[in-house]
Amino acid sequence: MDARGTRRDDYHLFSPTEVCGLALPNRLVRSATWDPSVLIARRVTDEVLDLYRELAAGGVGMIISGGFPVFEQRMAPDGEGEGQVHTYADLRVDGLARLVDVVRRTGTGCGFVAQIEGGHVAAGPSDIPSPYGVKTRPLATAEIELIVDCFVEAIVDMKAAGSDGVQLHAAHGGLLSRFLSPYTNRRDNAYGGSLRNRVRIVRQIVSGAREAVGDFPILIKMNGTDYVPGGIDIEDFPALAREVERAGIDSIEVSGGMWDCLARPEEALGFRPVPSPESHTRIHSPERQSYFLPYAERLDLGIPVILVGGNRDVDRLEHILQQGHVDLIALCRPLISEPDLPTRWLEGRGSSSTDCISCNSCIHDMFVHPGRETPGLVRCVFKADRDQHKVAQAWLATWVEENAITLS
């Protein structure tokens, strides 16, 4: 029990809800957490199955998987021209049905939603130089149409595998995010310019999928802010979200940031510029937590709103839900640290806060994976290896300076 000596069964946070007919036992969501081990192996491993089993048994109401790429095209080896194209048929991960089944077999009622994304594409809506030297070129209309087809194919496949829904990853400067943002989308044709045109690719994905999957839940994760001048911001986000809702999306997860913003100083950003921009550090005080809440509070939609980003204290999260602007709460780093956190909070055990210290050493584990040739499951480095935690913190402190280039 907590200091009150009671469970939290009466909390709105632990009340049942639904997303487009998908019944959920509570309002806590495991936000998509990048799983490089799946992407390298192209299959769901026993290690991954064990993690998802642990998360579902730990009491979370819905798990959103790490992103599954549907389309990839890197630059040619010489850095000039187009590299090989990989469509969804090439990128499909084996064992998706096993992943869904292991969640269902826990008997907790946890929902499973597969996140799908553009993957690594050395192209975008426009050719916008990045301060981190990422080369891009404008996509041709025929290429965009192929990408739409790949997303539709993935949605159909995810339903066939037994997933309860899908989430389009349209945040953090990824492919769909670059179409939605006026900072990265400078096109003057059907896929750019006006707000409606910037959302066109999402609208086409949803409408194409609906013909095959009907009212199968299609969610989206998108930026409330890009943290870059000329990008999505708190003033124009509500109109963008309404247009996305009109496109047929069933729920919006509010996030923010793209990697280009890390070139800006802390004074301009309002947070320390370290990887990843959506995962703020130094958020120990309550006023620095749930940092995307102001963007969610601006929304007036007819679909559920999911809030991610710095959600750390159960009592504060209950207060947020009681205000009525947010319907579900998503967690990423806290569930890396404590997969059974929802049950601990429900039962009133321990602190009202997660034991995640928001240090981002787990980000280092994702990208550098020390001690392993290939990436494995992401772990809480602070708990697992204090010496490696120090190495990770040094990497975070120097990443921006060591990777940024001067744009002419």
XYZ file of C-alpha atoms in Angstrom:
408
model
C 0.000 0.000 0.000
C 1.090 3.621 -0.438
C 1.193 6.265 2.297
C -2.604 6.522 2.097
C -2.901 2.832 2.906
C -5.244 2.162 -0.020
C -5.237 0.782 -3.520
C -6.041 3.076 -6.433
C -9.003 1.198 -7.874
C -11.062 4.390 -7.734
C -8.632 6.313 -9.966
C -9.922 7.281 -13.419
C -6.484 6.181 -14.658
C -7.397 2.580 -13.842
C -10.936 2.679 -15.255
C -11.817 0.800 -18.466
C -12.015 2.687 -21.746
C -12.083 1.996 -25.479
C -10.472 3.241 -28.673
C -12.634 2.780 -31.768
C -14.392 -0.187 -30.193
C -11.181 -1.684 -28.768
C -11.918 -2.323 -25.076
C -9.016 -1.593 -22.724
C -8.804 -2.466 -18.997
C -7.255 0.889 -18.042
C -5.898 4.131 -19.494
C -2.165 3.405 -19.294
C -0.413 2.826 -22.621
C 3.041 1.512 -23.338
C 4.207 4.001 -25.951
C 6.133 2.622 -28.921
C 9.692 1.831 -27.874
C 12.256 1.281 -30.614
C 13.284 -2.349 -30.761
C 16.384 -2.661 -32.954
C 16.726 -6.374 -32.164
C 13.536 -7.113 -34.121
C 14.543 -4.891 -37.019
C 18.001 -6.441 -37.370
C 16.785 -10.040 -37.174
C 13.539 -9.385 -39.133
C 11.795 -11.767 -36.743
C 10.232 -11.745 -33.303
C 12.707 -13.463 -30.970
C 12.011 -15.303 -27.721
C 13.684 -12.411 -25.907
C 11.133 -10.012 -27.389
C 8.232 -12.327 -26.588
C 9.351 -12.459 -22.957
C 9.401 -8.660 -22.777
C 5.889 -8.256 -24.194
C 4.604 -10.982 -21.877
C 6.127 -9.119 -18.920
C 4.642 -5.787 -20.026
C 1.134 -7.217 -20.470
C 1.297 -9.067 -17.155
C 2.570 -5.855 -15.537
C -0.828 -4.252 -15.934
C -0.572 -1.801 -18.826
C -3.866 -1.352 -20.695
C -2.441 -1.211 -24.216
C 0.943 -1.951 -25.741
C 2.043 -0.083 -28.849
C 4.883 -2.005 -30.440
C 8.168 -0.631 -31.623
C 7.923 0.700 -35.151
C 7.829 -1.750 -38.060
C 9.158 -0.112 -41.255
C 7.039 -0.432 -44.384
C 9.370 1.227 -46.916
C 13.103 1.946 -47.045
C 15.435 3.554 -49.529
C 18.917 4.605 -48.506
C 21.377 6.634 -50.544
C 23.569 4.755 -53.023
C 26.922 3.571 -51.585
C 28.756 6.465 -53.260
C 26.424 8.954 -51.582
C 24.964 10.004 -54.902
C 21.650 8.928 -56.374
C 19.120 6.396 -55.168
C 19.879 3.194 -53.319
C 17.858 0.002 -53.382
C 14.150 0.246 -52.593
C 12.678 -2.117 -50.002
C 8.895 -2.348 -49.865
C 6.782 -3.885 -47.097
C 7.057 -7.342 -48.666
C 10.846 -7.112 -48.232
C 10.697 -5.703 -44.703
C 7.965 -7.833 -43.144
C 8.904 -9.202 -39.710
C 8.251 -12.894 -39.097
C 6.355 -13.911 -35.984
C 3.906 -11.033 -35.598
C 1.099 -13.417 -34.700
C 3.243 -14.889 -31.908
C 3.745 -11.404 -30.499
C 0.000 -10.772 -30.409
C -0.656 -14.208 -28.933
C 1.797 -13.827 -26.066
C 0.046 -10.622 -24.994
C -3.404 -12.221 -25.206
C -2.359 -15.289 -23.234
C -1.619 -13.183 -20.151
C -5.373 -12.841 -19.702
C -5.096 -9.220 -18.585
C -7.162 -7.773 -21.432
C -4.188 -5.736 -22.622
C -4.625 -4.431 -26.158
C -1.903 -4.774 -28.789
C -1.364 -2.097 -31.423
C 1.391 -2.381 -34.032
C 3.210 0.820 -34.907
C 4.198 1.191 -38.569
C 6.559 3.799 -39.985
C 8.390 4.934 -43.075
C 11.711 3.420 -42.129
C 14.999 4.892 -43.338
C 14.259 6.911 -46.455
C 16.922 9.219 -47.852
C 14.171 11.353 -49.367
C 11.197 13.343 -48.190
C 8.577 15.816 -49.300
C 11.311 18.430 -49.865
C 15.092 18.722 -49.875
C 15.706 20.430 -46.533
C 19.333 20.394 -45.306
C 19.765 18.915 -41.846
C 22.306 20.147 -39.271
C 23.251 16.488 -38.863
C 24.232 15.913 -42.471
C 21.305 13.707 -43.447
C 21.013 13.874 -47.236
C 17.513 13.909 -48.683
C 15.902 14.540 -52.030
C 12.283 15.330 -52.931
C 10.127 12.278 -53.531
C 8.418 11.911 -56.888
C 4.631 11.566 -56.839
C 4.898 7.944 -58.011
C 7.188 7.183 -55.065
C 4.708 8.707 -52.620
C 1.964 6.565 -54.108
C 4.158 3.472 -53.624
C 4.755 4.447 -49.994
C 0.999 4.807 -49.458
C 0.498 1.320 -50.910
C 3.154 -0.076 -48.562
C 1.430 1.424 -45.516
C -1.916 0.007 -46.663
C -0.376 -3.432 -47.200
C 1.152 -3.317 -43.704
C -2.170 -2.371 -42.089
C -3.913 -5.282 -43.813
C -1.108 -7.613 -42.708
C -1.198 -6.404 -39.090
C -4.922 -7.103 -38.897
C -4.395 -10.569 -40.389
C -1.739 -11.246 -37.719
C -4.326 -10.528 -35.010
C -3.258 -7.045 -33.952
C -5.981 -4.970 -32.292
C -5.015 -1.918 -34.333
C -2.139 0.016 -35.873
C -0.496 3.322 -35.148
C 1.029 5.480 -37.888
C 4.310 6.950 -36.666
C 4.088 10.564 -37.860
C 6.266 12.200 -35.193
C 9.909 13.049 -34.483
C 10.983 13.928 -38.017
C 10.253 10.531 -39.550
C 8.855 10.207 -43.062
C 5.185 10.946 -42.306
C 6.221 13.621 -39.804
C 8.127 15.404 -42.569
C 4.976 15.565 -44.683
C 2.896 17.036 -41.841
C 5.429 19.705 -40.868
C 5.638 22.996 -42.804
C 9.334 23.107 -41.826
C 10.195 19.999 -43.850
C 7.366 20.093 -46.408
C 7.869 22.944 -48.902
C 6.140 21.242 -51.829
C 3.756 23.234 -53.987
C 1.804 20.310 -55.426
C -0.906 17.963 -54.104
C 1.249 16.810 -51.177
C 2.336 20.193 -49.836
C 1.494 23.818 -49.368
C -1.909 23.886 -47.685
C -2.699 22.101 -44.440
C -5.033 19.732 -46.268
C -2.331 18.860 -48.792
C 0.261 18.172 -46.098
C -2.166 15.672 -44.543
C -3.009 14.103 -47.920
C -0.595 11.173 -47.486
C -2.234 10.232 -44.169
C -5.704 10.574 -45.697
C -4.744 8.295 -48.587
C -3.242 5.675 -46.264
C -6.370 5.593 -44.113
C -8.851 5.578 -46.999
C -6.887 2.890 -48.824
C -6.756 0.709 -45.727
C -10.450 1.185 -44.891
C -11.427 -0.549 -48.123
C -9.741 -3.721 -46.839
C -9.960 -3.552 -43.023
C -13.170 -1.599 -42.356
C -13.315 0.018 -38.921
C -10.053 -1.567 -37.717
C -8.500 1.007 -35.308
C -5.926 3.278 -36.984
C -4.138 5.562 -34.535
C -1.431 8.153 -35.143
C 1.504 9.529 -33.185
C 2.276 13.096 -34.194
C 4.095 16.208 -33.074
C 2.388 18.986 -31.182
C 5.623 20.901 -31.762
C 8.712 20.348 -33.903
C 10.774 22.695 -31.684
C 12.111 24.366 -34.846
C 11.171 27.787 -36.278
C 8.713 27.366 -39.114
C 7.607 23.941 -37.930
C 4.503 22.685 -36.154
C 3.888 24.748 -33.018
C 1.320 25.137 -30.285
C -0.694 27.677 -32.298
C -1.196 25.654 -35.481
C -1.226 22.164 -33.935
C -4.994 22.157 -33.181
C -5.881 22.790 -36.844
C -3.466 20.066 -37.946
C -4.959 17.605 -35.449
C -8.491 18.387 -36.658
C -7.444 17.736 -40.257
C -5.869 14.434 -39.210
C -9.095 13.487 -37.430
C -11.045 14.316 -40.596
C -8.690 11.971 -42.462
C -10.248 9.102 -40.505
C -7.749 8.597 -37.688
C -9.235 7.009 -34.540
C -6.886 8.397 -31.858
C -3.976 10.835 -31.609
C -0.905 10.380 -29.415
C 0.625 13.806 -28.763
C 4.431 13.925 -28.821
C 6.982 16.387 -30.176
C 10.437 17.200 -31.457
C 12.582 16.307 -34.438
C 16.312 15.708 -34.355
C 17.096 18.953 -36.213
C 15.944 20.879 -33.135
C 18.943 19.594 -31.143
C 21.121 22.124 -32.979
C 19.318 24.871 -31.025
C 20.599 25.975 -27.580
C 18.925 24.919 -24.356
C 17.785 28.509 -23.744
C 15.760 28.456 -26.974
C 14.420 24.927 -26.593
C 13.546 25.030 -22.918
C 15.190 21.646 -22.363
C 18.654 20.099 -22.624
C 19.438 19.215 -26.275
C 20.434 15.560 -26.056
C 19.210 12.484 -27.931
C 16.299 11.921 -28.232
C 14.447 15.262 -28.533
C 11.106 13.745 -27.502
C 12.702 12.304 -24.340
C 13.547 15.241 -22.084
C 16.037 14.866 -19.252
C 16.272 16.730 -15.926
C 12.521 16.548 -15.307
C 12.587 15.743 -11.599
C 10.268 18.598 -10.596
C 6.529 18.159 -11.351
C 6.320 21.341 -13.440
C 8.853 19.896 -15.925
C 6.983 16.609 -16.311
C 4.189 15.741 -18.770
C 5.782 18.365 -20.999
C 3.501 17.858 -24.007
C 0.373 18.498 -21.936
C 0.005 22.161 -23.046
C -0.294 20.953 -26.648
C -2.902 18.315 -25.774
C -4.881 20.901 -23.814
C -5.346 22.952 -26.994
C -7.206 20.137 -28.746
C -10.968 19.848 -29.159
C -11.498 16.547 -30.936
C -14.054 13.786 -31.077
C -11.428 11.022 -30.793
C -9.301 9.890 -27.816
C -6.145 11.868 -27.050
C -3.111 10.006 -25.695
C -0.442 12.001 -23.831
C 3.180 10.849 -23.837
C 6.346 12.559 -22.621
C 7.646 12.829 -19.065
C 4.677 11.204 -17.338
C 6.180 10.251 -13.991
C 3.788 10.569 -11.014
C 0.524 8.641 -10.737
C -1.285 11.297 -8.720
C -0.339 14.018 -11.179
C -1.480 11.793 -14.052
C -4.815 11.201 -12.342
C -5.230 14.972 -12.017
C -4.454 15.402 -15.732
C -7.116 12.872 -16.709
C -9.653 14.492 -14.400
C -9.239 17.779 -16.303
C -10.756 16.109 -19.377
C -8.290 17.149 -22.095
C -6.504 13.777 -22.193
C -8.061 10.294 -22.380
C -5.067 7.984 -21.979
C -1.535 8.273 -20.583
C 1.464 6.771 -22.422
C 4.780 5.730 -20.888
C 8.040 4.707 -22.534
C 11.181 5.080 -20.392
C 9.375 4.284 -17.102
C 8.318 0.889 -18.479
C 11.884 0.144 -19.566
C 12.806 0.636 -15.930
C 9.677 -0.937 -14.378
C 7.612 -3.191 -16.677
C 5.186 -3.852 -13.797
C 4.748 -0.175 -12.904
C 0.976 -0.070 -13.665
C 0.284 -2.904 -11.209
C 2.546 -1.352 -8.582
C 0.712 1.933 -8.868
C -2.702 0.250 -8.803
C -1.834 -1.749 -5.689
C -0.413 1.313 -3.950
C 3.048 -0.163 -3.467
C 6.037 2.108 -3.104
C 6.338 5.671 -4.340
C 3.714 7.469 -6.400
C 6.550 8.211 -8.857
C 8.286 5.870 -11.235
C 11.879 4.978 -10.418
C 12.929 6.106 -13.927
C 15.292 9.078 -13.479
C 14.883 10.253 -17.122
C 18.629 10.135 -17.719
C 18.422 8.800 -21.331
C 21.201 6.271 -20.812
C 18.741 3.829 -22.400
C 19.002 5.891 -25.609
C 22.740 5.186 -25.669
C 21.921 1.495 -25.236
C 19.649 1.646 -28.313
C 22.181 3.287 -30.617
C 25.572 2.108 -29.362
C 24.630 -1.250 -27.754
C 27.986 -1.665 -25.932
C 29.190 -5.217 -25.498
C 27.020 -6.545 -28.356
C 27.703 -6.831 -32.065
C 24.060 -6.172 -32.828
C 21.446 -4.336 -30.747
C 19.438 -6.225 -28.141
C 16.459 -5.289 -26.007
C 16.699 -1.820 -24.560
C 17.463 -1.867 -20.827
C 17.604 0.572 -17.947
C 21.360 1.175 -17.946
C 21.230 3.162 -14.699
C 19.951 0.073 -12.882
C 21.940 -2.517 -14.804
C 25.448 -1.040 -15.005
C 26.503 2.174 -13.250
C 29.879 2.264 -15.033
C 28.141 2.026 -18.410
C 25.698 4.691 -17.219
C 28.637 7.102 -16.826
C 29.809 6.272 -20.361
C 26.301 6.850 -21.671
C 26.026 10.222 -19.953
C 29.315 11.349 -21.509
C 28.023 10.264 -24.944
C 24.798 12.214 -24.454
C 26.668 15.337 -23.362
C 28.849 15.437 -26.497
C 26.545 13.992 -29.180
C 25.194 17.298 -30.483
C 28.619 18.937 -30.785
C 30.261 15.911 -32.363
C 27.527 15.228 -34.930
C 26.402 18.666 -36.032
C 27.671 20.222 -39.253
C 27.674 23.828 -40.431
C 25.033 24.479 -43.055
C 26.012 26.877 -45.816
